[in-house]
Coordinates of N, CA and C in Angstrom, one line a residue:
T17 N 41.9 31.0 -19.2 CA 42.0 30.8 -17.8 C 41.4 32.0 -17.0
M18 N 41.8 33.2 -17.5 CA 41.3 34.4 -16.9 C 39.8 34.5 -17.0
L19 N 39.3 34.1 -18.2 CA 37.8 34.2 -18.4 C 37.1 33.3 -17.4
V20 N 37.6 32.1 -17.2 CA 37.0 31.2 -16.2 C 37.1 31.7 -14.8
L21 N 38.2 32.3 -14.4 CA 38.4 33.0 -13.1 C 37.4 34.1 -12.9
F22 N 37.3 35.0 -13.9 CA 36.3 36.1 -13.8 C 34.9 35.5 -13.7
A23 N 34.6 34.5 -14.5 CA 33.2 33.9 -14.5 C 32.9 33.3 -13.1
G24 N 33.9 32.6 -12.6 CA 33.8 32.0 -11.3 C 33.6 33.1 -10.2
A25 N 34.4 34.1 -10.3 CA 34.3 35.2 -9.3 C 32.9 35.9 -9.4
G26 N 32.4 36.0 -10.6 CA 31.0 36.6 -10.8 C 30.0 35.7 -10.2
V27 N 30.1 34.4 -10.4 CA 29.1 33.5 -9.8 C 29.2 33.5 -8.3
L28 N 30.4 33.5 -7.7 CA 30.6 33.6 -6.3 C 30.0 34.9 -5.7
W29 N 30.2 36.0 -6.4 CA 29.7 37.3 -6.0 C 28.2 37.2 -6.0
E30 N 27.6 36.7 -7.0 CA 26.1 36.6 -7.1 C 25.6 35.7 -6.0
A31 N 26.2 34.5 -5.9 CA 25.7 33.5 -4.9 C 25.8 33.9 -3.5
T32 N 26.8 34.8 -3.2 CA 26.9 35.2 -1.8 C 26.4 36.6 -1.5
D33 N 25.5 37.1 -2.4 CA 24.9 38.4 -2.3 C 26.0 39.5 -2.1
G34 N 26.9 39.5 -3.0 CA 28.0 40.5 -2.9 C 29.0 40.2 -1.8
A35 N 29.2 39.0 -1.6 CA 30.2 38.5 -0.5 C 29.7 38.9 0.9
R36 N 28.4 39.0 1.0 CA 27.8 39.4 2.4 C 27.2 38.2 3.1
A37 N 26.9 37.1 2.4 CA 26.3 35.9 3.0 C 26.8 34.6 2.4
F38 N 27.5 33.9 3.2 CA 28.2 32.7 2.7 C 27.4 31.4 3.0
T39 N 26.3 31.5 3.8 CA 25.5 30.3 4.1 C 24.0 30.7 3.9
T40 N 23.2 29.7 3.9 CA 21.8 29.9 3.8 C 21.3 30.7 5.0
E41 N 21.8 30.4 6.2 CA 21.4 31.1 7.4 C 21.8 32.6 7.3
G42 N 23.1 32.8 6.8 CA 23.6 34.1 6.6 C 22.7 34.9 5.7
A43 N 22.3 34.3 4.6 CA 21.4 34.9 3.6 C 20.0 35.2 4.2
R44 N 19.5 34.4 5.1 CA 18.2 34.6 5.7 C 18.3 35.8 6.7
R45 N 19.4 35.8 7.4 CA 19.6 37.0 8.4 C 19.7 38.3 7.6
L46 N 20.5 38.3 6.6 CA 20.7 39.5 5.8 C 19.3 39.9 5.2
D47 N 18.5 39.0 4.7 CA 17.2 39.3 4.1 C 16.3 40.0 5.2
I48 N 16.3 39.4 6.4 CA 15.5 40.0 7.5 C 16.0 41.4 7.8
R49 N 17.3 41.7 7.8 CA 17.8 43.0 8.1 C 17.4 44.0 7.0
E50 N 17.4 43.6 5.8 CA 17.1 44.5 4.7 C 15.6 44.6 4.4
S51 N 14.9 43.6 4.7 CA 13.4 43.6 4.5 C 12.7 43.0 5.7
P52 N 12.6 43.9 6.8 CA 11.9 43.4 8.0 C 10.5 42.8 7.7
R53 N 10.2 41.8 8.5 CA 8.9 41.1 8.3 C 7.9 41.5 9.4
P54 N 6.7 41.8 9.1 CA 5.7 42.0 10.2 C 5.4 40.7 10.9
V55 N 5.2 40.8 12.2 CA 4.9 39.6 13.0 C 3.4 39.5 13.0
P56 N 2.9 38.3 12.7 CA 1.5 38.0 12.7 C 0.9 38.3 14.0
S57 N -0.3 38.9 14.0 CA -1.0 39.1 15.3 C -1.7 37.8 15.7
L58 N -1.4 37.3 16.9 CA -2.1 36.2 17.4 C -2.1 36.2 18.9
T59 N -2.9 35.4 19.5 CA -3.1 35.4 20.9 C -2.1 34.4 21.6
L60 N -1.5 34.8 22.6 CA -0.6 33.9 23.4 C -1.1 33.8 24.8
Q61 N -0.7 32.8 25.5 CA -1.1 32.6 26.9 C 0.2 32.4 27.7
D62 N 0.4 33.2 28.8 CA 1.7 33.1 29.5 C 1.7 32.2 30.7
Q63 N 2.8 32.2 31.4 CA 2.9 31.4 32.6 C 2.0 31.6 33.7
T64 N 1.3 32.7 33.7 CA 0.3 33.0 34.7 C -1.1 32.6 34.3
G65 N -1.3 32.2 33.0 CA -2.6 31.9 32.4 C -3.2 33.1 31.7
A66 N -2.6 34.3 31.8 CA -3.1 35.4 31.1 C -2.9 35.3 29.6
R67 N -3.9 35.8 28.9 CA -3.9 35.8 27.4 C -3.7 37.2 26.9
F68 N -2.9 37.3 25.9 CA -2.6 38.6 25.3 C -2.3 38.5 23.8
K69 N -2.5 39.6 23.1 CA -2.1 39.6 21.7 C -0.7 40.0 21.6
I70 N 0.0 39.3 20.7 CA 1.5 39.6 20.6 C 1.7 41.0 20.1
D71 N 0.8 41.6 19.4 CA 1.0 43.0 19.0 C 0.8 44.1 20.1
R72 N 0.4 43.6 21.3 CA 0.4 44.5 22.4 C 1.7 45.1 22.8
F73 N 2.8 44.5 22.3 CA 4.1 45.0 22.5 C 4.6 46.1 21.5
R74 N 3.7 46.5 20.6 CA 4.0 47.5 19.7 C 4.5 48.7 20.5
G75 N 5.6 49.4 20.0 CA 6.2 50.5 20.8 C 7.3 50.1 21.7
K76 N 7.5 48.7 21.8 CA 8.6 48.2 22.6 C 9.5 47.3 21.7
W77 N 10.7 47.1 22.1 CA 11.6 46.1 21.5 C 11.4 44.8 22.2
V78 N 11.3 43.7 21.4 CA 11.0 42.4 22.0 C 12.1 41.4 21.5
I79 N 12.7 40.7 22.5 CA 13.7 39.7 22.2 C 13.0 38.4 22.4
I80 N 13.0 37.6 21.4 CA 12.2 36.3 21.4 C 13.1 35.1 21.1
D81 N 12.8 34.0 21.8 CA 13.3 32.7 21.5 C 12.1 31.8 21.4
F82 N 12.3 30.7 20.7 CA 11.3 29.6 20.6 C 11.8 28.4 21.3
I83 N 10.9 27.8 22.1 CA 11.3 26.7 23.0 C 10.2 25.6 23.1
Y84 N 10.6 24.6 23.7 CA 9.6 23.7 24.3 C 10.2 23.3 25.7
T85 N 9.4 23.2 26.7 CA 9.8 23.1 28.0 C 10.5 21.8 28.4
R86 N 10.3 20.7 27.6 CA 11.0 19.5 27.8 C 12.3 19.4 27.1
C87 N 12.7 20.4 26.4 CA 14.0 20.4 25.7 C 15.2 20.3 26.6
T88 N 16.2 19.5 26.2 CA 17.3 19.4 27.1 C 18.6 19.9 26.6
D89 N 18.5 20.6 25.4 CA 19.8 21.2 24.9 C 19.7 22.6 24.4
L90 N 19.2 22.9 23.2 CA 19.2 24.2 22.6 C 18.4 25.2 23.5
C91 N 17.2 24.7 24.0 CA 16.4 25.6 24.7 C 17.0 26.1 26.0
I92 N 17.8 25.2 26.6 CA 18.6 25.6 27.9 C 19.6 26.7 27.6
T93 N 20.3 26.5 26.5 CA 21.3 27.5 26.1 C 20.6 28.8 25.8
A94 N 19.5 28.8 25.0 CA 18.7 30.0 24.7 C 18.1 30.6 26.0
G95 N 17.6 29.8 26.9 CA 17.1 30.4 28.2 C 18.2 31.1 29.0
N96 N 19.4 30.4 29.0 CA 20.5 31.1 29.7 C 20.9 32.4 29.0
S97 N 20.9 32.4 27.7 CA 21.2 33.6 26.9 C 20.2 34.7 27.2
L98 N 18.9 34.4 27.3 CA 18.0 35.4 27.6 C 18.1 35.9 29.0
S99 N 18.5 35.0 29.9 CA 18.8 35.4 31.3 C 20.0 36.4 31.4
V100 N 21.0 36.2 30.6 CA 22.2 37.1 30.5 C 21.7 38.4 30.0
I101 N 20.9 38.4 28.9 CA 20.4 39.7 28.4 C 19.6 40.4 29.4
R102 N 18.7 39.7 30.1 CA 17.8 40.3 31.1 C 18.7 41.0 32.2
D103 N 19.7 40.2 32.7 CA 20.5 40.7 33.8 C 21.4 41.9 33.4
A104 N 21.7 42.0 32.1 CA 22.6 43.1 31.6 C 21.8 44.4 31.2
L105 N 20.5 44.2 31.0 CA 19.7 45.4 30.6 C 19.5 46.3 31.8
P106 N 19.6 47.6 31.5 CA 19.3 48.6 32.6 C 17.8 48.4 33.1
N107 N 17.7 48.5 34.5 CA 16.3 48.3 35.1 C 15.3 49.2 34.5
D108 N 15.7 50.4 34.1 CA 14.7 51.4 33.6 C 14.3 51.1 32.2
R109 N 14.9 50.1 31.5 CA 14.5 49.7 30.2 C 13.8 48.4 30.1
L110 N 14.1 47.5 31.0 CA 13.5 46.2 31.1 C 12.1 46.3 31.5
G111 N 11.2 45.8 30.6 CA 9.8 45.8 30.8 C 9.1 47.1 30.4
R112 N 9.9 48.2 30.3 CA 9.3 49.5 29.8 C 9.5 49.6 28.3
D113 N 10.7 49.5 27.8 CA 10.8 49.6 26.3 C 11.5 48.4 25.7
I114 N 11.9 47.4 26.5 CA 12.5 46.2 26.1 C 11.9 45.0 26.9
L115 N 11.4 44.0 26.1 CA 10.8 42.8 26.8 C 11.5 41.6 26.2
L116 N 11.5 40.6 27.0 CA 11.9 39.2 26.5 C 10.6 38.4 26.4
L117 N 10.6 37.5 25.4 CA 9.5 36.6 25.2 C 9.9 35.3 24.7
S118 N 9.6 34.2 25.5 CA 9.8 32.9 25.0 C 8.5 32.3 24.6
I119 N 8.5 31.7 23.4 CA 7.3 31.1 22.8 C 7.4 29.7 22.6
S120 N 6.6 28.9 23.2 CA 6.6 27.4 23.0 C 6.0 27.0 21.7
F121 N 6.7 26.1 21.0 CA 6.1 25.6 19.8 C 5.4 24.2 20.0
D122 N 5.3 23.9 21.3 CA 4.6 22.6 21.8 C 3.5 22.9 22.7
P123 N 2.4 23.6 22.2 CA 1.3 24.0 23.1 C 0.6 22.9 23.7
T124 N 0.6 21.7 23.1 CA -0.1 20.6 23.7 C 0.5 20.1 25.0
H125 N 1.8 20.0 25.1 CA 2.5 19.6 26.3 C 2.8 20.8 27.2
D126 N 3.0 21.9 26.6 CA 3.4 23.1 27.4 C 2.2 23.8 28.0
T127 N 1.7 23.2 29.0 CA 0.5 23.8 29.7 C 1.0 25.0 30.5
V128 N 0.0 25.7 31.1 CA 0.4 26.9 31.9 C 1.3 26.5 33.1
S129 N 1.0 25.3 33.7 CA 1.9 24.9 34.8 C 3.3 24.6 34.3
Q130 N 3.4 24.0 33.1 CA 4.8 23.7 32.5 C 5.5 25.0 32.2
L131 N 4.7 26.0 31.7 CA 5.3 27.3 31.4 C 5.8 28.0 32.7
S132 N 5.0 27.8 33.7 CA 5.3 28.4 35.0 C 6.6 27.8 35.6
Y133 N 6.7 26.5 35.5 CA 7.9 25.8 35.9 C 9.1 26.3 35.2
Y134 N 9.0 26.4 33.9 CA 10.1 26.9 33.0 C 10.5 28.3 33.4
A135 N 9.5 29.2 33.7 CA 9.7 30.6 34.1 C 10.5 30.6 35.4
K136 N 10.1 29.8 36.4 CA 10.8 29.8 37.7 C 12.3 29.4 37.5
R137 N 12.5 28.5 36.6 CA 13.9 28.0 36.3 C 14.8 29.2 35.9
Y138 N 14.2 30.1 35.2 CA 15.0 31.3 34.7 C 14.7 32.6 35.3
R139 N 13.9 32.5 36.4 CA 13.5 33.7 37.1 C 12.8 34.7 36.1
A140 N 12.0 34.2 35.3 CA 11.3 35.0 34.3 C 9.9 35.5 34.8
R141 N 9.8 36.8 34.9 CA 8.5 37.3 35.4 C 7.7 37.8 34.2
A142 N 6.4 37.5 34.3 CA 5.5 37.8 33.2 C 5.5 39.3 32.7
D143 N 5.8 40.2 33.6 CA 5.8 41.6 33.3 C 7.0 42.0 32.4
H144 N 8.1 41.2 32.4 CA 9.2 41.6 31.5 C 9.7 40.4 30.7
W145 N 9.3 39.2 31.0 CA 9.7 38.0 30.3 C 8.6 37.0 30.3
P146 N 7.5 37.1 29.5 CA 6.5 36.1 29.5 C 7.0 34.8 28.8
I147 N 6.7 33.7 29.4 CA 6.9 32.4 28.8 C 5.5 32.0 28.3
A148 N 5.4 31.9 27.0 CA 4.0 31.7 26.5 C 3.9 30.6 25.5
R149 N 2.6 30.3 25.2 CA 2.3 29.3 24.2 C 1.2 30.0 23.3
V150 N 1.1 29.5 22.1 CA 0.1 30.0 21.2 C -1.2 29.5 21.6
S151 N -2.2 30.4 21.7 CA -3.6 29.9 22.1 C -4.3 29.4 20.9
E152 N -4.0 29.8 19.7 CA -4.7 29.4 18.5 C -3.7 28.5 17.7
N153 N -3.8 27.2 18.0 CA -2.8 26.2 17.5 C -2.7 26.3 16.0
A154 N -3.8 26.6 15.3 CA -3.8 26.6 13.8 C -2.9 27.8 13.3
R155 N -2.6 28.8 14.2 CA -1.8 29.9 13.7 C -0.3 29.7 14.0
L156 N 0.0 28.7 14.7 CA 1.4 28.4 15.0 C 2.3 28.2 13.8
P157 N 1.9 27.4 12.7 CA 2.8 27.3 11.6 C 3.1 28.6 10.9
A158 N 2.2 29.5 10.8 CA 2.5 30.8 10.2 C 3.5 31.6 11.0
L159 N 3.4 31.5 12.3 CA 4.3 32.2 13.2 C 5.7 31.6 13.0
L160 N 5.8 30.3 13.0 CA 7.1 29.7 12.9 C 7.7 30.0 11.5
E161 N 6.9 30.1 10.5 CA 7.4 30.4 9.1 C 7.9 31.8 9.1
T162 N 7.2 32.8 9.7 CA 7.7 34.1 9.7 C 9.1 34.2 10.3
F163 N 9.4 33.5 11.4 CA 10.7 33.5 12.0 C 11.7 32.5 11.5
G164 N 11.2 31.7 10.6 CA 12.1 30.7 10.0 C 12.5 29.6 11.0
V165 N 11.6 29.2 11.9 CA 11.8 28.2 12.8 C 11.4 26.9 12.3
T166 N 12.3 25.9 12.3 CA 12.0 24.6 11.8 C 11.9 23.6 13.0
V167 N 10.7 22.9 13.1 CA 10.5 22.0 14.2 C 10.1 20.6 13.6
I168 N 10.8 19.6 14.0 CA 10.6 18.3 13.4 C 10.5 17.3 14.6
P169 N 9.4 16.6 14.8 CA 9.2 15.7 15.9 C 10.3 14.6 15.8
D170 N 10.9 14.2 16.9 CA 11.9 13.1 16.9 C 11.2 11.9 17.4
R171 N 11.9 10.8 17.5 CA 11.3 9.5 17.8 C 11.1 9.3 19.3
W172 N 11.6 10.2 20.1 CA 11.5 10.1 21.6 C 10.4 11.0 22.2
G173 N 9.6 11.6 21.4 CA 8.5 12.5 21.9 C 9.0 14.0 22.0
G174 N 10.2 14.3 21.6 CA 10.7 15.7 21.6 C 10.7 16.2 20.2
Y175 N 11.6 17.2 20.0 CA 11.7 17.8 18.7 C 13.2 18.1 18.4
E176 N 13.5 18.0 17.1 CA 14.7 18.6 16.5 C 14.3 20.0 16.1
H177 N 15.0 21.0 16.4 CA 14.7 22.4 15.9 C 15.9 23.3 15.9
N178 N 15.8 24.3 15.1 CA 16.8 25.3 15.1 C 16.6 26.3 16.2
A179 N 17.6 27.0 16.6 CA 17.5 27.9 17.7 C 18.2 29.2 17.3
A180 N 17.6 30.3 17.7 CA 18.2 31.7 17.5 C 17.5 32.6 18.5
I181 N 18.0 33.8 18.5 CA 17.4 34.9 19.3 C 17.0 35.9 18.2
Y182 N 15.7 36.3 18.3 CA 15.1 37.1 17.3 C 14.8 38.5 17.9
V183 N 14.9 39.5 17.1 CA 14.6 40.9 17.6 C 13.4 41.5 16.8
I184 N 12.4 41.9 17.6 CA 11.3 42.6 17.0 C 11.4 44.0 17.4
D185 N 11.2 44.9 16.4 CA 11.4 46.3 16.7 C 10.1 46.9 17.2
D186 N 10.1 48.2 17.5 CA 9.0 48.9 18.1 C 7.8 49.0 17.2
R187 N 8.0 48.6 15.9 CA 6.9 48.6 15.0 C 6.3 47.2 14.7
N188 N 6.7 46.3 15.6 CA 6.2 44.9 15.5 C 6.7 44.2 14.3
R189 N 8.0 44.4 13.9 CA 8.6 43.7 12.8 C 9.8 43.0 13.2
L190 N 10.0 41.8 12.6 CA 11.2 41.0 12.8 C 12.3 41.7 12.0
I191 N 13.3 42.2 12.8 CA 14.4 42.9 12.1 C 15.8 42.3 12.2
A192 N 16.0 41.4 13.1 CA 17.3 40.8 13.3 C 17.3 39.4 13.9
I193 N 18.3 38.6 13.6 CA 18.4 37.3 14.1 C 19.8 37.1 14.6
F194 N 20.0 36.5 15.8 CA 21.3 36.3 16.3 C 21.4 34.9 16.8
D195 N 22.7 34.4 16.9 CA 22.9 33.0 17.4 C 22.4 32.9 18.8
H196 N 21.8 31.7 19.1 CA 21.2 31.5 20.4 C 22.1 31.5 21.6
D197 N 23.4 31.4 21.3 CA 24.4 31.4 22.3 C 25.3 32.6 22.3
D198 N 24.8 33.7 21.8 CA 25.6 34.9 21.7 C 24.8 36.1 22.2
P199 N 24.5 36.2 23.5 CA 23.7 37.3 24.1 C 24.4 38.6 23.9
S200 N 25.8 38.6 23.9 CA 26.5 39.9 23.8 C 26.2 40.6 22.5
A201 N 26.0 39.8 21.4 CA 25.7 40.4 20.1 C 24.3 41.1 20.2
V202 N 23.4 40.5 20.9 CA 22.1 41.1 21.0 C 22.2 42.4 21.8
L203 N 22.9 42.3 22.9 CA 23.1 43.5 23.8 C 23.8 44.7 23.0
R204 N 24.8 44.4 22.2 CA 25.4 45.4 21.4 C 24.4 46.0 20.4
F205 N 23.6 45.2 19.8 CA 22.6 45.6 18.9 C 21.6 46.6 19.6
L206 N 21.1 46.2 20.8 CA 20.2 47.0 21.5 C 20.8 48.3 22.0
E207 N 22.1 48.3 22.3 CA 22.7 49.6 22.7 C 22.6 50.7 21.7
S208 N 22.6 50.2 20.4 CA 22.5 51.2 19.3 C 21.1 51.7 19.0
R209 N 20.2 51.2 19.8 CA 18.7 51.5 19.5 C 18.3 52.4 20.7
P210 N 17.3 53.3 20.3 CA 16.8 54.2 21.4 C 16.1 53.5 22.5

């Protein structure tokens, strides 16, 4: 019996990465923290129509969520969470060394005017919170894969998707993932950063 218990404990220890991750999502987040991923360089277009490379933010911390503007559930919660983060950040940091960025995974429907409408809803200004879409549609799958975003078309013209808040460090690497409805965790994380 003891041998079986020890063997079971060993399997549990191994399967949970030393009792640090009890779910697949927990394991993914732990992997990101221990092995940050570089963010692929690609061109985005924001709510003003301006185009920019995502790596222009190198040297700044970037808080990212993935959305589509017709979303009626997760994206609203994530948008509200980013609004809370924006409102809680000191004015001297917002836009200077910390930015917010919402990226649409539906560039076909999310035109510049749709992005602008979404931006107005959350009072998102392009200088500190661009609402953007990928200009190079062929590059979108690689971006989603880097962040672990799963997007599945539903039968009503929308999407089923996972949602989270992602943190990119000043070296343009994905280093942390937080629940989409927990802005306070993101703020605590940022407080410990220069």
